[in-house]
Amino acid sequence: MFPLGLTSYIIGGAFIGLAVAFVYILTGIHATQSTFFTSTLSYFVKRPYFQRDTNLKSREWRLFFAAGVMLGALIYTLTISPDGFWVTSVPMWRLIFGGFLVGFGTRLSSGCTSGHGISGVASLSTTSVYAVLTFIATGMITVYLLGVLGL
Amino acid sequence: MKQQNSVLFIGGIIFGFGLAYGKMSQPEIVLSFLERTDFGLIVLMAAAFSFAFVAINIVPRFIEKPILGGQYKRRERTLSKNSIIGAIVFGVGWGISGLCPGAAISSVGVGNLPALAGIAAMFLGAYVMGRYFS
């Protein structure tokens, strides 16, 4: 069940939860991730979907939030990480093809692992609970099929 | 820098630190969850949930309004065909890449530069969804 132990998962999750709580208590904002793509695109794409109020109102903080996420991971890597800098061995075609579906699917669903998975579930939203169960199920099926196909 | 932006920047740092600490910036670890060999991701989500739950459901009983203005509002979305179809597609992409939006962004911070290609693809996917399917 837990070949790498539990400690890093509990501590990592606690930091993530603290970040969400910190932002929410101070500002009432749900610090979530995937709207970042649409809201950042609103700087360049003038079509009505991208120019929605929610995108325009949040696009600035979402850039700061994303920059923070990247910096936080860098700080971890430069300080207490046992691994140091690290590069994945997942093939490039999987990162790109999978990434495309992640961008498409999270926006169609209005949420990702953080929006549905943390803020949505913690808000006791049934939509988010269904979404989380769905993406975990299709994720597991996909990994299984890729294994069967030897990819 | 606006106050709100500073809060989100600091919150982002804590969030990204947690993602990296919890190994979520490594697609291999996410894939090992989806392979059902390491259920740590659920433990991480549960730990994150407990803090978020208190902030969203309990804190507003004691503090009426957010300290820096605005209002407390639960994150709710209407259940629709799109929310489920989108989740199906997201899950497939998650299983192929081992990346989700936040984890991919944090992955760049741990030095995993190939994640940038995944992020670019996410932007493209978000664009195609907004341009042709909304």
PDB file of C-alpha atoms in Angstrom:
ATOM      1  CA  MET A   1       0.000   0.000   0.000  1.00  0.00           C
ATOM      2  CA  PHE A   2       2.681   2.505   1.039  1.00  0.00           C
ATOM      3  CA  PRO A   3       6.115   1.429  -0.244  1.00  0.00           C
ATOM      4  CA  LEU A   4       7.580   4.887   0.388  1.00  0.00           C
ATOM      5  CA  GLY A   5       6.017   5.328   3.824  1.00  0.00           C
ATOM      6  CA  LEU A   6       3.460   7.865   4.904  1.00  0.00           C
ATOM      7  CA  THR A   7       5.468  10.746   6.337  1.00  0.00           C
ATOM      8  CA  SER A   8       6.163  12.725   3.181  1.00  0.00           C
ATOM      9  CA  TYR A   9       2.556  12.394   2.046  1.00  0.00           C
ATOM     10  CA  ILE A  10       1.134  13.579   5.363  1.00  0.00           C
ATOM     11  CA  ILE A  11       3.528  16.517   5.675  1.00  0.00           C
ATOM     12  CA  GLY A  12       3.195  17.464   1.989  1.00  0.00           C
ATOM     13  CA  GLY A  13      -0.585  17.315   2.214  1.00  0.00           C
ATOM     14  CA  ALA A  14      -0.574  19.375   5.401  1.00  0.00           C
ATOM     15  CA  PHE A  15       1.417  22.134   3.669  1.00  0.00           C
ATOM     16  CA  ILE A  16      -1.018  22.094   0.740  1.00  0.00           C
ATOM     17  CA  GLY A  17      -4.007  22.247   3.084  1.00  0.00           C
ATOM     18  CA  LEU A  18      -2.398  25.023   5.119  1.00  0.00           C
ATOM     19  CA  ALA A  19      -1.814  27.027   1.945  1.00  0.00           C
ATOM     20  CA  VAL A  20      -5.466  26.659   0.932  1.00  0.00           C
ATOM     21  CA  ALA A  21      -6.599  27.587   4.458  1.00  0.00           C
ATOM     22  CA  PHE A  22      -4.213  30.558   4.704  1.00  0.00           C
ATOM     23  CA  VAL A  23      -5.450  32.048   1.418  1.00  0.00           C
ATOM     24  CA  TYR A  24      -9.114  31.350   2.166  1.00  0.00           C
ATOM     25  CA  ILE A  25      -9.128  32.765   5.678  1.00  0.00           C
ATOM     26  CA  LEU A  26      -7.415  35.982   4.575  1.00  0.00           C
ATOM     27  CA  THR A  27      -9.148  36.592   1.249  1.00  0.00           C
ATOM     28  CA  GLY A  28     -12.103  34.207   0.793  1.00  0.00           C
ATOM     29  CA  ILE A  29     -10.422  32.985  -2.400  1.00  0.00           C
ATOM     30  CA  HIS A  30     -10.269  29.287  -3.206  1.00  0.00           C
ATOM     31  CA  ALA A  31      -6.650  28.768  -4.193  1.00  0.00           C
ATOM     32  CA  THR A  32      -7.125  26.362  -7.077  1.00  0.00           C
ATOM     33  CA  GLN A  33      -5.092  25.630 -10.127  1.00  0.00           C
ATOM     34  CA  SER A  34      -6.667  24.842 -13.474  1.00  0.00           C
ATOM     35  CA  THR A  35      -8.542  28.119 -14.152  1.00  0.00           C
ATOM     36  CA  PHE A  36      -5.011  29.552 -14.392  1.00  0.00           C
ATOM     37  CA  PHE A  37      -4.802  28.349 -18.002  1.00  0.00           C
ATOM     38  CA  THR A  38      -8.048  29.995 -19.116  1.00  0.00           C
ATOM     39  CA  SER A  39      -7.506  33.159 -17.104  1.00  0.00           C
ATOM     40  CA  THR A  40      -3.970  33.590 -18.468  1.00  0.00           C
ATOM     41  CA  LEU A  41      -5.231  32.986 -22.012  1.00  0.00           C
ATOM     42  CA  SER A  42      -7.680  35.866 -21.429  1.00  0.00           C
ATOM     43  CA  TYR A  43      -4.726  38.260 -21.849  1.00  0.00           C
ATOM     44  CA  PHE A  44      -4.384  37.076 -25.452  1.00  0.00           C
ATOM     45  CA  VAL A  45      -7.697  35.611 -26.600  1.00  0.00           C
ATOM     46  CA  LYS A  46     -10.566  38.042 -26.947  1.00  0.00           C
ATOM     47  CA  ARG A  47     -13.387  35.532 -27.395  1.00  0.00           C
ATOM     48  CA  PRO A  48     -16.236  35.828 -24.852  1.00  0.00           C
ATOM     49  CA  TYR A  49     -15.504  32.535 -23.058  1.00  0.00           C
ATOM     50  CA  PHE A  50     -12.014  33.720 -22.133  1.00  0.00           C
ATOM     51  CA  GLN A  51     -13.187  37.253 -21.308  1.00  0.00           C
ATOM     52  CA  ARG A  52     -15.630  36.105 -18.622  1.00  0.00           C
ATOM     53  CA  ASP A  53     -15.612  38.105 -15.447  1.00  0.00           C
ATOM     54  CA  THR A  54     -14.251  35.247 -13.349  1.00  0.00           C
ATOM     55  CA  ASN A  55     -11.192  35.025 -15.591  1.00  0.00           C
ATOM     56  CA  LEU A  56     -10.552  38.772 -15.692  1.00  0.00           C
ATOM     57  CA  LYS A  57     -10.985  39.164 -11.951  1.00  0.00           C
ATOM     58  CA  SER A  58      -8.709  36.300 -11.001  1.00  0.00           C
ATOM     59  CA  ARG A  59      -6.071  36.314 -13.716  1.00  0.00           C
ATOM     60  CA  GLU A  60      -3.633  38.505 -11.833  1.00  0.00           C
ATOM     61  CA  TRP A  61      -3.618  36.563  -8.573  1.00  0.00           C
ATOM     62  CA  ARG A  62      -3.535  33.295 -10.484  1.00  0.00           C
ATOM     63  CA  LEU A  63      -0.227  34.339 -12.058  1.00  0.00           C
ATOM     64  CA  PHE A  64       1.179  35.182  -8.618  1.00  0.00           C
ATOM     65  CA  PHE A  65      -0.155  31.910  -7.248  1.00  0.00           C
ATOM     66  CA  ALA A  66       1.395  29.848 -10.056  1.00  0.00           C
ATOM     67  CA  ALA A  67       4.722  31.665  -9.670  1.00  0.00           C
ATOM     68  CA  GLY A  68       4.579  30.895  -5.952  1.00  0.00           C
ATOM     69  CA  VAL A  69       3.883  27.205  -6.572  1.00  0.00           C
ATOM     70  CA  MET A  70       6.922  26.963  -8.810  1.00  0.00           C
ATOM     71  CA  LEU A  71       9.094  28.880  -6.348  1.00  0.00           C
ATOM     72  CA  GLY A  72       7.888  26.789  -3.396  1.00  0.00           C
ATOM     73  CA  ALA A  73       8.899  23.591  -5.154  1.00  0.00           C
ATOM     74  CA  LEU A  74      12.262  25.156  -6.012  1.00  0.00           C
ATOM     75  CA  ILE A  75      12.801  26.154  -2.362  1.00  0.00           C
ATOM     76  CA  TYR A  76      12.030  22.592  -1.271  1.00  0.00           C
ATOM     77  CA  THR A  77      14.490  21.252  -3.833  1.00  0.00           C
ATOM     78  CA  LEU A  78      17.275  23.620  -2.797  1.00  0.00           C
ATOM     79  CA  THR A  79      16.804  23.061   0.957  1.00  0.00           C
ATOM     80  CA  ILE A  80      15.544  19.793   2.377  1.00  0.00           C
ATOM     81  CA  SER A  81      14.931  17.611  -0.686  1.00  0.00           C
ATOM     82  CA  PRO A  82      16.792  14.287  -0.448  1.00  0.00           C
ATOM     83  CA  ASP A  83      16.640  13.971  -4.251  1.00  0.00           C
ATOM     84  CA  GLY A  84      17.938  17.364  -5.440  1.00  0.00           C
ATOM     85  CA  PHE A  85      17.010  18.395  -8.949  1.00  0.00           C
ATOM     86  CA  TRP A  86      15.133  15.645 -10.611  1.00  0.00           C
ATOM     87  CA  VAL A  87      13.892  14.858 -14.138  1.00  0.00           C
ATOM     88  CA  THR A  88      11.069  12.476 -15.040  1.00  0.00           C
ATOM     89  CA  SER A  89      11.510   9.424 -17.216  1.00  0.00           C
ATOM     90  CA  VAL A  90       7.912   9.567 -18.443  1.00  0.00           C
ATOM     91  CA  PRO A  91       8.263   9.893 -22.244  1.00  0.00           C
ATOM     92  CA  MET A  92       7.712  13.277 -23.832  1.00  0.00           C
ATOM     93  CA  TRP A  93       4.757  12.120 -25.959  1.00  0.00           C
ATOM     94  CA  ARG A  94       2.916  11.122 -22.787  1.00  0.00           C
ATOM     95  CA  LEU A  95       3.555  14.496 -21.115  1.00  0.00           C
ATOM     96  CA  ILE A  96       2.320  16.369 -24.176  1.00  0.00           C
ATOM     97  CA  PHE A  97      -0.634  14.194 -25.202  1.00  0.00           C
ATOM     98  CA  GLY A  98      -1.710  13.668 -21.583  1.00  0.00           C
ATOM     99  CA  GLY A  99      -1.161  17.354 -20.809  1.00  0.00           C
ATOM    100  CA  PHE A 100      -3.448  18.350 -23.663  1.00  0.00           C
ATOM    101  CA  LEU A 101      -6.249  16.147 -22.292  1.00  0.00           C
ATOM    102  CA  VAL A 102      -5.629  17.497 -18.772  1.00  0.00           C
ATOM    103  CA  GLY A 103      -5.986  21.081 -20.025  1.00  0.00           C
ATOM    104  CA  PHE A 104      -9.102  20.249 -22.007  1.00  0.00           C
ATOM    105  CA  GLY A 105     -10.756  18.047 -19.375  1.00  0.00           C
ATOM    106  CA  THR A 106     -10.122  20.238 -16.328  1.00  0.00           C
ATOM    107  CA  ARG A 107     -11.591  23.243 -18.088  1.00  0.00           C
ATOM    108  CA  LEU A 108     -14.625  21.342 -19.344  1.00  0.00           C
ATOM    109  CA  SER A 109     -15.139  20.011 -15.830  1.00  0.00           C
ATOM    110  CA  SER A 110     -14.348  23.376 -14.134  1.00  0.00           C
ATOM    111  CA  GLY A 111     -11.848  21.828 -11.773  1.00  0.00           C
ATOM    112  CA  CYS A 112      -8.841  19.607 -11.247  1.00  0.00           C
ATOM    113  CA  THR A 113      -7.193  17.744  -8.385  1.00  0.00           C
ATOM    114  CA  SER A 114      -7.057  20.965  -6.383  1.00  0.00           C
ATOM    115  CA  GLY A 115     -10.315  22.672  -7.444  1.00  0.00           C
ATOM    116  CA  HIS A 116     -12.510  19.593  -7.210  1.00  0.00           C
ATOM    117  CA  GLY A 117     -10.196  17.424  -5.119  1.00  0.00           C
ATOM    118  CA  ILE A 118      -9.343  19.799  -2.267  1.00  0.00           C
ATOM    119  CA  SER A 119     -11.451  22.991  -2.324  1.00  0.00           C
ATOM    120  CA  GLY A 120     -14.531  21.329  -3.824  1.00  0.00           C
ATOM    121  CA  VAL A 121     -14.551  18.265  -1.593  1.00  0.00           C
ATOM    122  CA  ALA A 122     -13.749  20.404   1.453  1.00  0.00           C
ATOM    123  CA  SER A 123     -16.742  22.574   0.479  1.00  0.00           C
ATOM    124  CA  LEU A 124     -18.785  19.345   0.571  1.00  0.00           C
ATOM    125  CA  SER A 125     -19.783  19.857  -3.074  1.00  0.00           C
ATOM    126  CA  THR A 126     -21.353  16.683  -4.487  1.00  0.00           C
ATOM    127  CA  THR A 127     -20.344  17.713  -8.011  1.00  0.00           C
ATOM    128  CA  SER A 128     -16.726  17.733  -6.905  1.00  0.00           C
ATOM    129  CA  VAL A 129     -17.022  14.361  -5.176  1.00  0.00           C
ATOM    130  CA  TYR A 130     -18.430  12.834  -8.391  1.00  0.00           C
ATOM    131  CA  ALA A 131     -15.729  14.544 -10.469  1.00  0.00           C
ATOM    132  CA  VAL A 132     -12.948  13.230  -8.197  1.00  0.00           C
ATOM    133  CA  LEU A 133     -14.276   9.666  -8.240  1.00  0.00           C
ATOM    134  CA  THR A 134     -14.589   9.910 -12.023  1.00  0.00           C
ATOM    135  CA  PHE A 135     -11.079  11.155 -12.761  1.00  0.00           C
ATOM    136  CA  ILE A 136      -9.475   8.704 -10.363  1.00  0.00           C
ATOM    137  CA  ALA A 137     -11.412   5.861 -12.027  1.00  0.00           C
ATOM    138  CA  THR A 138     -10.573   6.878 -15.601  1.00  0.00           C
ATOM    139  CA  GLY A 139      -6.971   7.567 -14.561  1.00  0.00           C
ATOM    140  CA  MET A 140      -6.646   4.039 -13.177  1.00  0.00           C
ATOM    141  CA  ILE A 141      -8.286   2.500 -16.256  1.00  0.00           C
ATOM    142  CA  THR A 142      -5.958   4.504 -18.516  1.00  0.00           C
ATOM    143  CA  VAL A 143      -2.824   3.403 -16.665  1.00  0.00           C
ATOM    144  CA  TYR A 144      -4.048  -0.188 -16.767  1.00  0.00           C
ATOM    145  CA  LEU A 145      -4.680  -0.043 -20.530  1.00  0.00           C
ATOM    146  CA  LEU A 146      -1.318   1.597 -21.194  1.00  0.00           C
ATOM    147  CA  GLY A 147       0.269  -1.275 -19.260  1.00  0.00           C
ATOM    148  CA  VAL A 148      -1.642  -3.886 -21.272  1.00  0.00           C
ATOM    149  CA  LEU A 149      -0.543  -2.188 -24.498  1.00  0.00           C
ATOM    150  CA  GLY A 150       3.043  -2.049 -23.245  1.00  0.00           C
ATOM    151  CA  LEU A 151       3.279   1.739 -23.551  1.00  0.00           C
TER     152      LEU A 151
ATOM    153  CA  MET B   1       2.202  44.447  -5.095  1.00  0.00           C
ATOM    154  CA  LYS B   2      -1.467  44.324  -4.169  1.00  0.00           C
ATOM    155  CA  GLN B   3      -2.178  42.732  -0.807  1.00  0.00           C
ATOM    156  CA  GLN B   4      -4.247  39.990  -2.421  1.00  0.00           C
ATOM    157  CA  ASN B   5      -1.448  39.131  -4.839  1.00  0.00           C
ATOM    158  CA  SER B   6       1.060  38.905  -1.991  1.00  0.00           C
ATOM    159  CA  VAL B   7      -1.206  36.504  -0.106  1.00  0.00           C
ATOM    160  CA  LEU B   8      -1.628  34.308  -3.174  1.00  0.00           C
ATOM    161  CA  PHE B   9       2.099  34.412  -3.867  1.00  0.00           C
ATOM    162  CA  ILE B  10       2.924  33.296  -0.311  1.00  0.00           C
ATOM    163  CA  GLY B  11       0.103  30.732  -0.421  1.00  0.00           C
ATOM    164  CA  GLY B  12       1.517  29.465  -3.708  1.00  0.00           C
ATOM    165  CA  ILE B  13       4.954  29.035  -2.165  1.00  0.00           C
ATOM    166  CA  ILE B  14       3.495  26.945   0.670  1.00  0.00           C
ATOM    167  CA  PHE B  15       1.327  24.985  -1.791  1.00  0.00           C
ATOM    168  CA  GLY B  16       4.246  24.266  -4.132  1.00  0.00           C
ATOM    169  CA  PHE B  17       6.515  23.342  -1.224  1.00  0.00           C
ATOM    170  CA  GLY B  18       3.863  20.842  -0.111  1.00  0.00           C
ATOM    171  CA  LEU B  19       3.421  19.394  -3.596  1.00  0.00           C
ATOM    172  CA  ALA B  20       7.163  18.816  -3.869  1.00  0.00           C
ATOM    173  CA  TYR B  21       7.468  17.517  -0.298  1.00  0.00           C
ATOM    174  CA  GLY B  22       4.601  15.098  -0.970  1.00  0.00           C
ATOM    175  CA  LYS B  23       6.324  13.945  -4.200  1.00  0.00           C
ATOM    176  CA  MET B  24       3.379  15.033  -6.352  1.00  0.00           C
ATOM    177  CA  SER B  25       5.762  16.920  -8.629  1.00  0.00           C
ATOM    178  CA  GLN B  26       7.058  13.499  -9.724  1.00  0.00           C
ATOM    179  CA  PRO B  27       4.712  12.028 -12.391  1.00  0.00           C
ATOM    180  CA  GLU B  28       6.088   8.577 -11.523  1.00  0.00           C
ATOM    181  CA  ILE B  29       4.599   8.812  -8.007  1.00  0.00           C
ATOM    182  CA  VAL B  30       1.195   9.909  -9.326  1.00  0.00           C
ATOM    183  CA  LEU B  31       1.292   7.031 -11.815  1.00  0.00           C
ATOM    184  CA  SER B  32       2.176   4.570  -9.040  1.00  0.00           C
ATOM    185  CA  PHE B  33      -1.031   5.666  -7.310  1.00  0.00           C
ATOM    186  CA  LEU B  34      -3.052   5.116 -10.485  1.00  0.00           C
ATOM    187  CA  GLU B  35      -1.311   1.720 -10.824  1.00  0.00           C
ATOM    188  CA  ARG B  36      -2.545   1.010  -7.297  1.00  0.00           C
ATOM    189  CA  THR B  37       0.921   0.303  -5.935  1.00  0.00           C
ATOM    190  CA  ASP B  38       1.249   3.393  -3.689  1.00  0.00           C
ATOM    191  CA  PHE B  39      -1.827   4.969  -2.129  1.00  0.00           C
ATOM    192  CA  GLY B  40       0.121   7.893  -0.665  1.00  0.00           C
ATOM    193  CA  LEU B  41      -1.745  10.340  -2.910  1.00  0.00           C
ATOM    194  CA  ILE B  42      -4.966   9.610  -1.001  1.00  0.00           C
ATOM    195  CA  VAL B  43      -3.189  10.203   2.304  1.00  0.00           C
ATOM    196  CA  LEU B  44      -1.851  13.510   0.993  1.00  0.00           C
ATOM    197  CA  MET B  45      -5.316  14.525  -0.183  1.00  0.00           C
ATOM    198  CA  ALA B  46      -6.810  13.607   3.180  1.00  0.00           C
ATOM    199  CA  ALA B  47      -4.218  15.695   5.037  1.00  0.00           C
ATOM    200  CA  ALA B  48      -4.875  18.655   2.729  1.00  0.00           C
ATOM    201  CA  PHE B  49      -8.621  18.141   3.069  1.00  0.00           C
ATOM    202  CA  SER B  50      -8.545  18.362   6.862  1.00  0.00           C
ATOM    203  CA  PHE B  51      -7.032  21.857   6.865  1.00  0.00           C
ATOM    204  CA  ALA B  52      -9.185  23.054   3.973  1.00  0.00           C
ATOM    205  CA  PHE B  53     -12.301  21.648   5.655  1.00  0.00           C
ATOM    206  CA  VAL B  54     -11.653  23.609   8.850  1.00  0.00           C
ATOM    207  CA  ALA B  55     -10.924  26.812   6.927  1.00  0.00           C
ATOM    208  CA  ILE B  56     -13.992  26.570   4.720  1.00  0.00           C
ATOM    209  CA  ASN B  57     -16.583  25.175   7.131  1.00  0.00           C
ATOM    210  CA  ILE B  58     -15.551  26.123  10.649  1.00  0.00           C
ATOM    211  CA  VAL B  59     -13.516  29.332  10.537  1.00  0.00           C
ATOM    212  CA  PRO B  60     -16.403  31.359   8.977  1.00  0.00           C
ATOM    213  CA  ARG B  61     -18.486  30.596  12.079  1.00  0.00           C
ATOM    214  CA  PHE B  62     -16.045  32.620  14.131  1.00  0.00           C
ATOM    215  CA  ILE B  63     -14.846  35.197  11.621  1.00  0.00           C
ATOM    216  CA  GLU B  64     -17.665  36.740   9.636  1.00  0.00           C
ATOM    217  CA  LYS B  65     -15.647  38.036   6.715  1.00  0.00           C
ATOM    218  CA  PRO B  66     -12.213  37.367   5.229  1.00  0.00           C
ATOM    219  CA  ILE B  67      -9.603  39.437   7.048  1.00  0.00           C
ATOM    220  CA  LEU B  68      -8.583  41.299   3.875  1.00  0.00           C
ATOM    221  CA  GLY B  69     -12.109  41.792   2.524  1.00  0.00           C
ATOM    222  CA  GLY B  70     -14.377  39.810   0.232  1.00  0.00           C
ATOM    223  CA  GLN B  71     -16.690  37.122   1.489  1.00  0.00           C
ATOM    224  CA  TYR B  72     -16.656  33.479   2.476  1.00  0.00           C
ATOM    225  CA  LYS B  73     -18.364  31.269  -0.054  1.00  0.00           C
ATOM    226  CA  ARG B  74     -18.107  27.526  -0.425  1.00  0.00           C
ATOM    227  CA  ARG B  75     -16.776  26.278  -3.742  1.00  0.00           C
ATOM    228  CA  GLU B  76     -19.805  24.762  -5.412  1.00  0.00           C
ATOM    229  CA  ARG B  77     -20.374  23.801  -9.010  1.00  0.00           C
ATOM    230  CA  THR B  78     -23.592  22.564 -10.595  1.00  0.00           C
ATOM    231  CA  LEU B  79     -23.483  18.928 -11.517  1.00  0.00           C
ATOM    232  CA  SER B  80     -23.667  18.792 -15.307  1.00  0.00           C
ATOM    233  CA  LYS B  81     -22.800  16.540 -18.184  1.00  0.00           C
ATOM    234  CA  ASN B  82     -19.718  18.679 -18.767  1.00  0.00           C
ATOM    235  CA  SER B  83     -18.420  18.346 -15.222  1.00  0.00           C
ATOM    236  CA  ILE B  84     -18.415  14.562 -15.609  1.00  0.00           C
ATOM    237  CA  ILE B  85     -17.255  14.343 -19.247  1.00  0.00           C
ATOM    238  CA  GLY B  86     -14.485  16.797 -18.402  1.00  0.00           C
ATOM    239  CA  ALA B  87     -13.473  14.672 -15.415  1.00  0.00           C
ATOM    240  CA  ILE B  88     -13.381  11.574 -17.641  1.00  0.00           C
ATOM    241  CA  VAL B  89     -11.082  13.331 -20.121  1.00  0.00           C
ATOM    242  CA  PHE B  90      -8.938  14.805 -17.344  1.00  0.00           C
ATOM    243  CA  GLY B  91      -8.521  11.344 -15.777  1.00  0.00           C
ATOM    244  CA  VAL B  92      -7.370   9.870 -19.084  1.00  0.00           C
ATOM    245  CA  GLY B  93      -4.830  12.661 -19.511  1.00  0.00           C
ATOM    246  CA  TRP B  94      -3.734  12.288 -15.882  1.00  0.00           C
ATOM    247  CA  GLY B  95      -3.148   8.582 -16.421  1.00  0.00           C
ATOM    248  CA  ILE B  96      -1.172   9.185 -19.613  1.00  0.00           C
ATOM    249  CA  SER B  97       1.049  11.982 -18.283  1.00  0.00           C
ATOM    250  CA  GLY B  98       1.081  11.650 -14.492  1.00  0.00           C
ATOM    251  CA  LEU B  99       0.579  15.426 -14.477  1.00  0.00           C
ATOM    252  CA  CYS B 100      -2.193  17.582 -13.103  1.00  0.00           C
ATOM    253  CA  PRO B 101      -2.104  21.385 -13.307  1.00  0.00           C
ATOM    254  CA  GLY B 102      -0.609  22.231  -9.899  1.00  0.00           C
ATOM    255  CA  ALA B 103       1.755  19.281  -9.861  1.00  0.00           C
ATOM    256  CA  ALA B 104       3.022  20.171 -13.341  1.00  0.00           C
ATOM    257  CA  ILE B 105       3.794  23.744 -12.286  1.00  0.00           C
ATOM    258  CA  SER B 106       5.595  22.545  -9.154  1.00  0.00           C
ATOM    259  CA  SER B 107       7.441  19.977 -11.243  1.00  0.00           C
ATOM    260  CA  VAL B 108       9.275  22.761 -13.074  1.00  0.00           C
ATOM    261  CA  GLY B 109      10.470  23.984  -9.665  1.00  0.00           C
ATOM    262  CA  VAL B 110      12.072  20.633  -8.829  1.00  0.00           C
ATOM    263  CA  GLY B 111      14.024  20.873 -12.068  1.00  0.00           C
ATOM    264  CA  ASN B 112      11.808  18.685 -14.206  1.00  0.00           C
ATOM    265  CA  LEU B 113      11.949  20.905 -17.275  1.00  0.00           C
ATOM    266  CA  PRO B 114      10.080  18.430 -19.549  1.00  0.00           C
ATOM    267  CA  ALA B 115       6.986  19.341 -17.477  1.00  0.00           C
ATOM    268  CA  LEU B 116       7.063  22.684 -19.345  1.00  0.00           C
ATOM    269  CA  ALA B 117       5.994  20.802 -22.475  1.00  0.00           C
ATOM    270  CA  GLY B 118       3.114  19.310 -20.479  1.00  0.00           C
ATOM    271  CA  ILE B 119       2.115  22.785 -19.264  1.00  0.00           C
ATOM    272  CA  ALA B 120       2.224  24.150 -22.815  1.00  0.00           C
ATOM    273  CA  ALA B 121      -0.025  21.266 -23.874  1.00  0.00           C
ATOM    274  CA  MET B 122      -2.404  22.096 -20.999  1.00  0.00           C
ATOM    275  CA  PHE B 123      -2.665  25.667 -22.279  1.00  0.00           C
ATOM    276  CA  LEU B 124      -3.432  24.301 -25.735  1.00  0.00           C
ATOM    277  CA  GLY B 125      -6.051  21.916 -24.330  1.00  0.00           C
ATOM    278  CA  ALA B 126      -7.657  24.748 -22.337  1.00  0.00           C
ATOM    279  CA  TYR B 127      -7.639  26.897 -25.481  1.00  0.00           C
ATOM    280  CA  VAL B 128      -9.252  24.222 -27.653  1.00  0.00           C
ATOM    281  CA  MET B 129     -11.886  23.591 -25.006  1.00  0.00           C
ATOM    282  CA  GLY B 130     -12.721  27.316 -24.689  1.00  0.00           C
ATOM    283  CA  ARG B 131     -12.559  27.993 -28.424  1.00  0.00           C
ATOM    284  CA  TYR B 132     -14.565  25.068 -29.770  1.00  0.00           C
ATOM    285  CA  PHE B 133     -16.521  23.472 -26.916  1.00  0.00           C
ATOM    286  CA  SER B 134     -17.907  26.259 -24.769  1.00  0.00           C
TER     287      SER B 134
END
